[in-house]
PDB file of C-alpha atoms in Angstrom:
ATOM      1  CA  UNK A   1       2.380  12.639 -17.249  1.00  0.00           C
ATOM      2  CA  UNK A   2       0.719   9.313 -16.477  1.00  0.00           C
ATOM      3  CA  UNK A   3      -2.369   8.002 -14.721  1.00  0.00           C
ATOM      4  CA  UNK A   4      -0.816   4.988 -12.985  1.00  0.00           C
ATOM      5  CA  UNK A   5      -3.978   4.009 -11.154  1.00  0.00           C
ATOM      6  CA  UNK A   6      -2.804   5.587  -7.916  1.00  0.00           C
ATOM      7  CA  UNK A   7      -2.018   9.173  -8.881  1.00  0.00           C
ATOM      8  CA  UNK A   8      -0.998  11.526 -11.673  1.00  0.00           C
ATOM      9  CA  UNK A   9       2.748  10.939 -11.985  1.00  0.00           C
ATOM     10  CA  UNK A  10       4.987  13.418 -13.812  1.00  0.00           C
ATOM     11  CA  UNK A  11       8.555  12.645 -14.898  1.00  0.00           C
ATOM     12  CA  UNK A  12      10.849  14.961 -16.802  1.00  0.00           C
ATOM     13  CA  UNK A  13      13.947  14.894 -18.984  1.00  0.00           C
ATOM     14  CA  UNK A  14      16.881  17.308 -18.663  1.00  0.00           C
ATOM     15  CA  UNK A  15      20.396  17.894 -19.788  1.00  0.00           C
ATOM     16  CA  UNK A  16      22.615  16.469 -17.060  1.00  0.00           C
ATOM     17  CA  UNK A  17      23.752  19.880 -15.819  1.00  0.00           C
ATOM     18  CA  UNK A  18      20.210  21.299 -15.701  1.00  0.00           C
ATOM     19  CA  UNK A  19      18.428  18.816 -13.420  1.00  0.00           C
ATOM     20  CA  UNK A  20      16.735  20.709 -10.541  1.00  0.00           C
ATOM     21  CA  UNK A  21      18.340  20.071  -7.185  1.00  0.00           C
ATOM     22  CA  UNK A  22      17.877  21.160  -3.580  1.00  0.00           C
ATOM     23  CA  UNK A  23      20.302  21.573  -0.706  1.00  0.00           C
ATOM     24  CA  UNK A  24      20.522  23.221   2.705  1.00  0.00           C
ATOM     25  CA  UNK A  25      17.864  23.652   5.362  1.00  0.00           C
ATOM     26  CA  UNK A  26      16.715  20.317   6.808  1.00  0.00           C
ATOM     27  CA  UNK A  27      18.705  18.500   4.105  1.00  0.00           C
ATOM     28  CA  UNK A  28      22.053  20.012   5.064  1.00  0.00           C
ATOM     29  CA  UNK A  29      22.963  17.381   7.638  1.00  0.00           C
ATOM     30  CA  UNK A  30      21.799  14.471   5.451  1.00  0.00           C
ATOM     31  CA  UNK A  31      24.360  15.032   2.714  1.00  0.00           C
ATOM     32  CA  UNK A  32      26.626  17.860   1.505  1.00  0.00           C
ATOM     33  CA  UNK A  33      25.821  16.924  -2.090  1.00  0.00           C
ATOM     34  CA  UNK A  34      22.150  17.857  -1.998  1.00  0.00           C
ATOM     35  CA  UNK A  35      19.107  16.150  -3.485  1.00  0.00           C
ATOM     36  CA  UNK A  36      18.067  15.895  -7.127  1.00  0.00           C
ATOM     37  CA  UNK A  37      14.599  16.022  -8.640  1.00  0.00           C
ATOM     38  CA  UNK A  38      13.046  12.671  -9.653  1.00  0.00           C
ATOM     39  CA  UNK A  39       9.281  13.140 -10.134  1.00  0.00           C
ATOM     40  CA  UNK A  40       6.182  14.799  -8.794  1.00  0.00           C
ATOM     41  CA  UNK A  41       2.691  13.471  -8.147  1.00  0.00           C
ATOM     42  CA  UNK A  42      -0.580  14.439  -6.490  1.00  0.00           C
ATOM     43  CA  UNK A  43      -3.035  13.378  -3.793  1.00  0.00           C
ATOM     44  CA  UNK A  44      -6.607  14.677  -3.621  1.00  0.00           C
ATOM     45  CA  UNK A  45      -9.990  14.127  -1.995  1.00  0.00           C
ATOM     46  CA  UNK A  46     -13.533  13.778  -3.264  1.00  0.00           C
ATOM     47  CA  UNK A  47     -14.447  17.175  -1.775  1.00  0.00           C
ATOM     48  CA  UNK A  48     -12.675  20.301  -0.573  1.00  0.00           C
ATOM     49  CA  UNK A  49     -12.499  19.234   3.090  1.00  0.00           C
ATOM     50  CA  UNK A  50     -10.153  16.272   2.543  1.00  0.00           C
ATOM     51  CA  UNK A  51      -7.245  15.352   0.294  1.00  0.00           C
ATOM     52  CA  UNK A  52      -3.985  16.349   1.974  1.00  0.00           C
ATOM     53  CA  UNK A  53      -1.857  13.825   3.844  1.00  0.00           C
ATOM     54  CA  UNK A  54      -0.802  16.287   6.524  1.00  0.00           C
ATOM     55  CA  UNK A  55      -2.595  19.017   8.449  1.00  0.00           C
ATOM     56  CA  UNK A  56      -1.420  22.577   9.087  1.00  0.00           C
ATOM     57  CA  UNK A  57      -2.906  23.959  12.305  1.00  0.00           C
ATOM     58  CA  UNK A  58      -5.397  21.061  12.194  1.00  0.00           C
ATOM     59  CA  UNK A  59      -6.567  22.101   8.729  1.00  0.00           C
ATOM     60  CA  UNK A  60      -6.789  19.633   5.846  1.00  0.00           C
ATOM     61  CA  UNK A  61      -6.451  20.849   2.264  1.00  0.00           C
ATOM     62  CA  UNK A  62      -8.270  19.450  -0.800  1.00  0.00           C
ATOM     63  CA  UNK A  63      -5.092  18.310  -2.539  1.00  0.00           C
ATOM     64  CA  UNK A  64      -1.354  17.985  -2.050  1.00  0.00           C
ATOM     65  CA  UNK A  65       1.630  17.989  -4.409  1.00  0.00           C
ATOM     66  CA  UNK A  66       4.693  15.844  -3.663  1.00  0.00           C
ATOM     67  CA  UNK A  67       8.003  16.710  -5.323  1.00  0.00           C
ATOM     68  CA  UNK A  68      10.227  13.658  -4.827  1.00  0.00           C
ATOM     69  CA  UNK A  69      14.004  14.086  -4.569  1.00  0.00           C
ATOM     70  CA  UNK A  70      16.938  11.647  -4.536  1.00  0.00           C
ATOM     71  CA  UNK A  71      20.011  11.970  -2.321  1.00  0.00           C
ATOM     72  CA  UNK A  72      22.942  12.574  -4.688  1.00  0.00           C
ATOM     73  CA  UNK A  73      25.094  10.146  -2.717  1.00  0.00           C
ATOM     74  CA  UNK A  74      23.233   7.402  -4.607  1.00  0.00           C
ATOM     75  CA  UNK A  75      23.472   6.896  -8.386  1.00  0.00           C
ATOM     76  CA  UNK A  76      19.780   6.295  -9.069  1.00  0.00           C
ATOM     77  CA  UNK A  77      16.340   6.354  -7.489  1.00  0.00           C
ATOM     78  CA  UNK A  78      16.136   2.587  -6.925  1.00  0.00           C
ATOM     79  CA  UNK A  79      19.358   2.472  -4.933  1.00  0.00           C
ATOM     80  CA  UNK A  80      18.304   5.463  -2.808  1.00  0.00           C
ATOM     81  CA  UNK A  81      14.885   4.042  -1.892  1.00  0.00           C
ATOM     82  CA  UNK A  82      16.052   1.679   0.844  1.00  0.00           C
ATOM     83  CA  UNK A  83      18.688   3.994   2.325  1.00  0.00           C
ATOM     84  CA  UNK A  84      18.257   6.209   5.381  1.00  0.00           C
ATOM     85  CA  UNK A  85      17.613   9.732   4.098  1.00  0.00           C
ATOM     86  CA  UNK A  86      18.008   8.479   0.533  1.00  0.00           C
ATOM     87  CA  UNK A  87      14.766  10.243  -0.407  1.00  0.00           C
ATOM     88  CA  UNK A  88      13.280  13.637   0.448  1.00  0.00           C
ATOM     89  CA  UNK A  89       9.813  14.925  -0.392  1.00  0.00           C
ATOM     90  CA  UNK A  90       8.758  18.554  -0.707  1.00  0.00           C
ATOM     91  CA  UNK A  91       5.018  18.794  -0.019  1.00  0.00           C
ATOM     92  CA  UNK A  92       2.804  21.675  -1.146  1.00  0.00           C
ATOM     93  CA  UNK A  93      -0.873  22.091  -0.266  1.00  0.00           C
ATOM     94  CA  UNK A  94      -3.604  23.326  -2.617  1.00  0.00           C
ATOM     95  CA  UNK A  95      -6.340  25.795  -1.744  1.00  0.00           C
ATOM     96  CA  UNK A  96      -9.351  26.542  -3.932  1.00  0.00           C
ATOM     97  CA  UNK A  97      -9.570  30.065  -5.305  1.00  0.00           C
ATOM     98  CA  UNK A  98     -10.827  32.113  -8.238  1.00  0.00           C
ATOM     99  CA  UNK A  99      -7.497  31.831 -10.068  1.00  0.00           C
ATOM    100  CA  UNK A 100      -4.784  29.204 -10.157  1.00  0.00           C
ATOM    101  CA  UNK A 101      -1.064  29.373  -9.545  1.00  0.00           C
ATOM    102  CA  UNK A 102       1.345  29.200 -12.473  1.00  0.00           C
ATOM    103  CA  UNK A 103       0.864  26.372 -14.904  1.00  0.00           C
ATOM    104  CA  UNK A 104      -2.171  24.545 -13.578  1.00  0.00           C
ATOM    105  CA  UNK A 105      -4.631  25.747 -16.189  1.00  0.00           C
ATOM    106  CA  UNK A 106      -2.699  24.092 -19.001  1.00  0.00           C
ATOM    107  CA  UNK A 107      -1.769  21.120 -16.844  1.00  0.00           C
ATOM    108  CA  UNK A 108      -5.320  20.247 -15.820  1.00  0.00           C
ATOM    109  CA  UNK A 109      -6.565  20.685 -19.391  1.00  0.00           C
ATOM    110  CA  UNK A 110      -4.474  17.615 -20.265  1.00  0.00           C
ATOM    111  CA  UNK A 111      -5.955  15.394 -17.569  1.00  0.00           C
ATOM    112  CA  UNK A 112      -8.887  14.342 -19.755  1.00  0.00           C
ATOM    113  CA  UNK A 113      -6.330  12.627 -22.001  1.00  0.00           C
ATOM    114  CA  UNK A 114      -5.229  10.353 -19.139  1.00  0.00           C
ATOM    115  CA  UNK A 115      -8.708   9.659 -17.802  1.00  0.00           C
ATOM    116  CA  UNK A 116      -8.037   5.919 -17.358  1.00  0.00           C
ATOM    117  CA  UNK A 117      -5.318   3.916 -15.639  1.00  0.00           C
ATOM    118  CA  UNK A 118      -2.269   3.356 -17.822  1.00  0.00           C
ATOM    119  CA  UNK A 119      -2.781   6.344 -20.111  1.00  0.00           C
ATOM    120  CA  UNK A 120      -0.025   8.933 -20.609  1.00  0.00           C
ATOM    121  CA  UNK A 121       0.369  12.241 -22.408  1.00  0.00           C
ATOM    122  CA  UNK A 122       3.325  14.486 -23.207  1.00  0.00           C
ATOM    123  CA  UNK A 123       3.198  18.225 -22.647  1.00  0.00           C
ATOM    124  CA  UNK A 124       3.950  20.179 -25.818  1.00  0.00           C
ATOM    125  CA  UNK A 125       4.481  23.569 -24.146  1.00  0.00           C
ATOM    126  CA  UNK A 126       6.136  22.760 -20.817  1.00  0.00           C
ATOM    127  CA  UNK A 127       6.691  25.282 -18.055  1.00  0.00           C
ATOM    128  CA  UNK A 128       9.509  25.413 -15.483  1.00  0.00           C
ATOM    129  CA  UNK A 129       9.037  23.330 -12.359  1.00  0.00           C
ATOM    130  CA  UNK A 130       8.730  26.548 -10.383  1.00  0.00           C
ATOM    131  CA  UNK A 131       5.366  27.176 -12.066  1.00  0.00           C
ATOM    132  CA  UNK A 132       3.842  24.150 -10.321  1.00  0.00           C
ATOM    133  CA  UNK A 133       4.912  24.770  -6.741  1.00  0.00           C
ATOM    134  CA  UNK A 134       4.168  27.499  -4.226  1.00  0.00           C
ATOM    135  CA  UNK A 135       5.515  30.959  -4.977  1.00  0.00           C
ATOM    136  CA  UNK A 136       6.992  31.076  -1.464  1.00  0.00           C
ATOM    137  CA  UNK A 137       9.344  28.404  -0.104  1.00  0.00           C
ATOM    138  CA  UNK A 138      10.513  30.372   2.917  1.00  0.00           C
ATOM    139  CA  UNK A 139       8.177  28.893   5.547  1.00  0.00           C
ATOM    140  CA  UNK A 140       7.896  25.182   6.215  1.00  0.00           C
ATOM    141  CA  UNK A 141       7.762  22.316   8.683  1.00  0.00           C
ATOM    142  CA  UNK A 142      10.044  19.293   8.464  1.00  0.00           C
ATOM    143  CA  UNK A 143      10.116  15.813   9.971  1.00  0.00           C
ATOM    144  CA  UNK A 144      11.375  12.301   9.262  1.00  0.00           C
ATOM    145  CA  UNK A 145       8.696   9.877   8.095  1.00  0.00           C
ATOM    146  CA  UNK A 146       8.034   7.391   5.305  1.00  0.00           C
ATOM    147  CA  UNK A 147       6.867   7.462   1.716  1.00  0.00           C
ATOM    148  CA  UNK A 148       3.075   7.418   1.511  1.00  0.00           C
ATOM    149  CA  UNK A 149       3.052   5.342  -1.681  1.00  0.00           C
ATOM    150  CA  UNK A 150       4.704   1.957  -2.389  1.00  0.00           C
ATOM    151  CA  UNK A 151       7.348   0.932  -1.411  1.00  0.00           C
ATOM    152  CA  UNK A 152       6.642   3.150   1.653  1.00  0.00           C
ATOM    153  CA  UNK A 153      10.355   3.536   2.434  1.00  0.00           C
ATOM    154  CA  UNK A 154      11.307   4.733   5.913  1.00  0.00           C
ATOM    155  CA  UNK A 155      13.670   7.537   6.975  1.00  0.00           C
ATOM    156  CA  UNK A 156      12.383   9.970   4.379  1.00  0.00           C
ATOM    157  CA  UNK A 157      12.908  13.683   5.003  1.00  0.00           C
ATOM    158  CA  UNK A 158       9.614  15.546   4.611  1.00  0.00           C
ATOM    159  CA  UNK A 159       9.419  19.295   4.019  1.00  0.00           C
ATOM    160  CA  UNK A 160       5.870  20.693   4.203  1.00  0.00           C
ATOM    161  CA  UNK A 161       5.614  24.252   2.886  1.00  0.00           C
ATOM    162  CA  UNK A 162       2.963  26.400   4.528  1.00  0.00           C
ATOM    163  CA  UNK A 163       2.115  28.739   1.630  1.00  0.00           C
ATOM    164  CA  UNK A 164      -0.585  26.994  -0.436  1.00  0.00           C
ATOM    165  CA  UNK A 165      -0.828  26.680  -4.196  1.00  0.00           C
ATOM    166  CA  UNK A 166      -3.973  28.240  -5.672  1.00  0.00           C
ATOM    167  CA  UNK A 167      -6.191  26.074  -7.870  1.00  0.00           C
ATOM    168  CA  UNK A 168      -9.740  26.582  -9.125  1.00  0.00           C
ATOM    169  CA  UNK A 169     -12.623  24.240  -8.359  1.00  0.00           C
ATOM    170  CA  UNK A 170     -12.872  23.329 -12.050  1.00  0.00           C
ATOM    171  CA  UNK A 171      -9.199  22.396 -12.199  1.00  0.00           C
ATOM    172  CA  UNK A 172      -9.413  20.336  -9.024  1.00  0.00           C
ATOM    173  CA  UNK A 173     -12.453  18.512 -10.376  1.00  0.00           C
ATOM    174  CA  UNK A 174     -10.378  17.473 -13.397  1.00  0.00           C
ATOM    175  CA  UNK A 175      -8.330  15.299 -11.024  1.00  0.00           C
ATOM    176  CA  UNK A 176     -11.494  13.858  -9.477  1.00  0.00           C
ATOM    177  CA  UNK A 177     -12.806  12.746 -12.876  1.00  0.00           C
ATOM    178  CA  UNK A 178      -9.851  10.409 -13.435  1.00  0.00           C
ATOM    179  CA  UNK A 179     -10.555   6.697 -13.139  1.00  0.00           C
ATOM    180  CA  UNK A 180      -8.689   3.581 -12.040  1.00  0.00           C
ATOM    181  CA  UNK A 181     -10.046   0.032 -12.158  1.00  0.00           C
ATOM    182  CA  UNK A 182     -13.487   1.209 -13.344  1.00  0.00           C
ATOM    183  CA  UNK A 183     -13.930   3.622 -10.454  1.00  0.00           C
ATOM    184  CA  UNK A 184     -13.072   7.273  -9.939  1.00  0.00           C
ATOM    185  CA  UNK A 185      -9.534   7.915  -8.742  1.00  0.00           C
ATOM    186  CA  UNK A 186     -10.151  10.005  -5.644  1.00  0.00           C
ATOM    187  CA  UNK A 187      -9.317   9.985  -1.953  1.00  0.00           C
ATOM    188  CA  UNK A 188      -5.878   8.685  -2.953  1.00  0.00           C
ATOM    189  CA  UNK A 189      -4.296  10.057   0.208  1.00  0.00           C
ATOM    190  CA  UNK A 190      -2.995   8.205   3.234  1.00  0.00           C
ATOM    191  CA  UNK A 191      -4.899   8.923   6.457  1.00  0.00           C
ATOM    192  CA  UNK A 192      -3.221  11.280   8.909  1.00  0.00           C
ATOM    193  CA  UNK A 193      -0.584   9.380  10.885  1.00  0.00           C
ATOM    194  CA  UNK A 194       0.153   9.911  14.604  1.00  0.00           C
ATOM    195  CA  UNK A 195       3.276  11.900  15.397  1.00  0.00           C
ATOM    196  CA  UNK A 196       4.478   9.226  17.856  1.00  0.00           C
ATOM    197  CA  UNK A 197       8.045  10.037  18.907  1.00  0.00           C
ATOM    198  CA  UNK A 198       8.948  12.028  15.801  1.00  0.00           C
ATOM    199  CA  UNK A 199      10.291  15.551  16.204  1.00  0.00           C
ATOM    200  CA  UNK A 200       8.529  18.204  14.139  1.00  0.00           C
ATOM    201  CA  UNK A 201      10.691  21.167  13.146  1.00  0.00           C
ATOM    202  CA  UNK A 202       9.614  24.662  12.113  1.00  0.00           C
ATOM    203  CA  UNK A 203      11.885  27.225  10.520  1.00  0.00           C
ATOM    204  CA  UNK A 204      11.725  30.896  11.418  1.00  0.00           C
ATOM    205  CA  UNK A 205      15.223  32.345  11.020  1.00  0.00           C
ATOM    206  CA  UNK A 206      15.374  35.398   8.804  1.00  0.00           C
ATOM    207  CA  UNK A 207      18.425  35.353   6.536  1.00  0.00           C
ATOM    208  CA  UNK A 208      19.355  37.288   3.373  1.00  0.00           C
ATOM    209  CA  UNK A 209      17.196  36.435   0.363  1.00  0.00           C
ATOM    210  CA  UNK A 210      18.444  36.826  -3.206  1.00  0.00           C
ATOM    211  CA  UNK A 211      15.712  36.838  -5.820  1.00  0.00           C
ATOM    212  CA  UNK A 212      16.302  34.805  -8.951  1.00  0.00           C
ATOM    213  CA  UNK A 213      13.282  34.096 -11.077  1.00  0.00           C
ATOM    214  CA  UNK A 214      10.191  33.065  -9.174  1.00  0.00           C
ATOM    215  CA  UNK A 215      12.013  31.098  -6.447  1.00  0.00           C
ATOM    216  CA  UNK A 216      14.292  32.832  -3.908  1.00  0.00           C
ATOM    217  CA  UNK A 217      17.790  31.697  -3.058  1.00  0.00           C
ATOM    218  CA  UNK A 218      19.135  32.079   0.455  1.00  0.00           C
ATOM    219  CA  UNK A 219      22.626  33.033   1.515  1.00  0.00           C
ATOM    220  CA  UNK A 220      23.605  29.544   2.641  1.00  0.00           C
ATOM    221  CA  UNK A 221      27.214  30.394   3.437  1.00  0.00           C
ATOM    222  CA  UNK A 222      26.338  33.155   5.897  1.00  0.00           C
ATOM    223  CA  UNK A 223      23.410  31.210   7.256  1.00  0.00           C
ATOM    224  CA  UNK A 224      25.350  28.046   8.024  1.00  0.00           C
ATOM    225  CA  UNK A 225      26.865  29.456  11.185  1.00  0.00           C
ATOM    226  CA  UNK A 226      23.461  30.586  12.428  1.00  0.00           C
ATOM    227  CA  UNK A 227      22.052  27.106  11.791  1.00  0.00           C
ATOM    228  CA  UNK A 228      24.705  25.448  13.930  1.00  0.00           C
ATOM    229  CA  UNK A 229      24.254  28.009  16.682  1.00  0.00           C
ATOM    230  CA  UNK A 230      20.502  27.609  16.998  1.00  0.00           C
ATOM    231  CA  UNK A 231      18.515  25.100  19.032  1.00  0.00           C
ATOM    232  CA  UNK A 232      17.859  21.755  17.380  1.00  0.00           C
ATOM    233  CA  UNK A 233      14.207  22.548  16.753  1.00  0.00           C
ATOM    234  CA  UNK A 234      15.007  25.409  14.365  1.00  0.00           C
ATOM    235  CA  UNK A 235      15.675  25.050  10.644  1.00  0.00           C
ATOM    236  CA  UNK A 236      17.089  27.404   8.067  1.00  0.00           C
ATOM    237  CA  UNK A 237      14.948  28.294   5.082  1.00  0.00           C
ATOM    238  CA  UNK A 238      15.430  25.786   2.296  1.00  0.00           C
ATOM    239  CA  UNK A 239      17.951  26.526  -0.420  1.00  0.00           C
ATOM    240  CA  UNK A 240      16.479  25.906  -3.866  1.00  0.00           C
ATOM    241  CA  UNK A 241      19.063  25.992  -6.632  1.00  0.00           C
ATOM    242  CA  UNK A 242      18.595  28.227  -9.628  1.00  0.00           C
ATOM    243  CA  UNK A 243      17.866  25.311 -11.964  1.00  0.00           C
ATOM    244  CA  UNK A 244      14.519  24.860 -10.254  1.00  0.00           C
ATOM    245  CA  UNK A 245      13.200  28.115 -11.651  1.00  0.00           C
ATOM    246  CA  UNK A 246      15.293  28.650 -14.786  1.00  0.00           C
ATOM    247  CA  UNK A 247      15.059  25.363 -16.619  1.00  0.00           C
ATOM    248  CA  UNK A 248      12.316  24.071 -18.878  1.00  0.00           C
ATOM    249  CA  UNK A 249      11.458  20.921 -16.992  1.00  0.00           C
ATOM    250  CA  UNK A 250       9.678  18.839 -19.638  1.00  0.00           C
ATOM    251  CA  UNK A 251      12.537  18.883 -22.138  1.00  0.00           C
ATOM    252  CA  UNK A 252      12.694  15.620 -24.053  1.00  0.00           C
ATOM    253  CA  UNK A 253       9.003  14.659 -23.665  1.00  0.00           C
TER     254      UNK A 253
END
């Protein structure tokens, strides 16, 4: 994990056959191959009323997690960046509570070691990627937009999950204490953008759920026919492959 002066950026190493990947839902018509995990990073505000880059029912959240994925039609992240639908981002919002979700206690304890721009630290006791995202991935919005950080590529598929991640005030403040260029690294979110002519999709179809670890899998084969039969403004719940919850995601750090 690295303080790059813009955010906390986390990259991970895997065996080739264990890299987390995502397919189905709003990604199904982009490629049959699915999308593969590349990195995740965070955006946050100086107080609990701002920080997220999108609103849900006109509500802003104090922080937002972006899990960045690469279209498997392209061999690497650089070649996917300038392609239509070469990149997808799964966005998760944070809400302040008395307890945190999954692995954020240990994660935020490390932030003091990357308090300045350019500093990095390796996690010695990594947790699966599923410990850092919402416990529910069944409800979401999706739209086509752009990356909110350089190079701000267009035609990116965004998937905004509506179930927040819990984080404590102390843990959130650990992000706010980070610095970049002799100033605190905060309010590192892009202002809310107008919808313009974009179509915003919301899923609501109920399909069979198979529990595996902390992240559910959906019956994509049976659901595919329902997806094609529904109106264009309806999406199937996202299919998250088993590797997302089973694999130790910081292997090799």
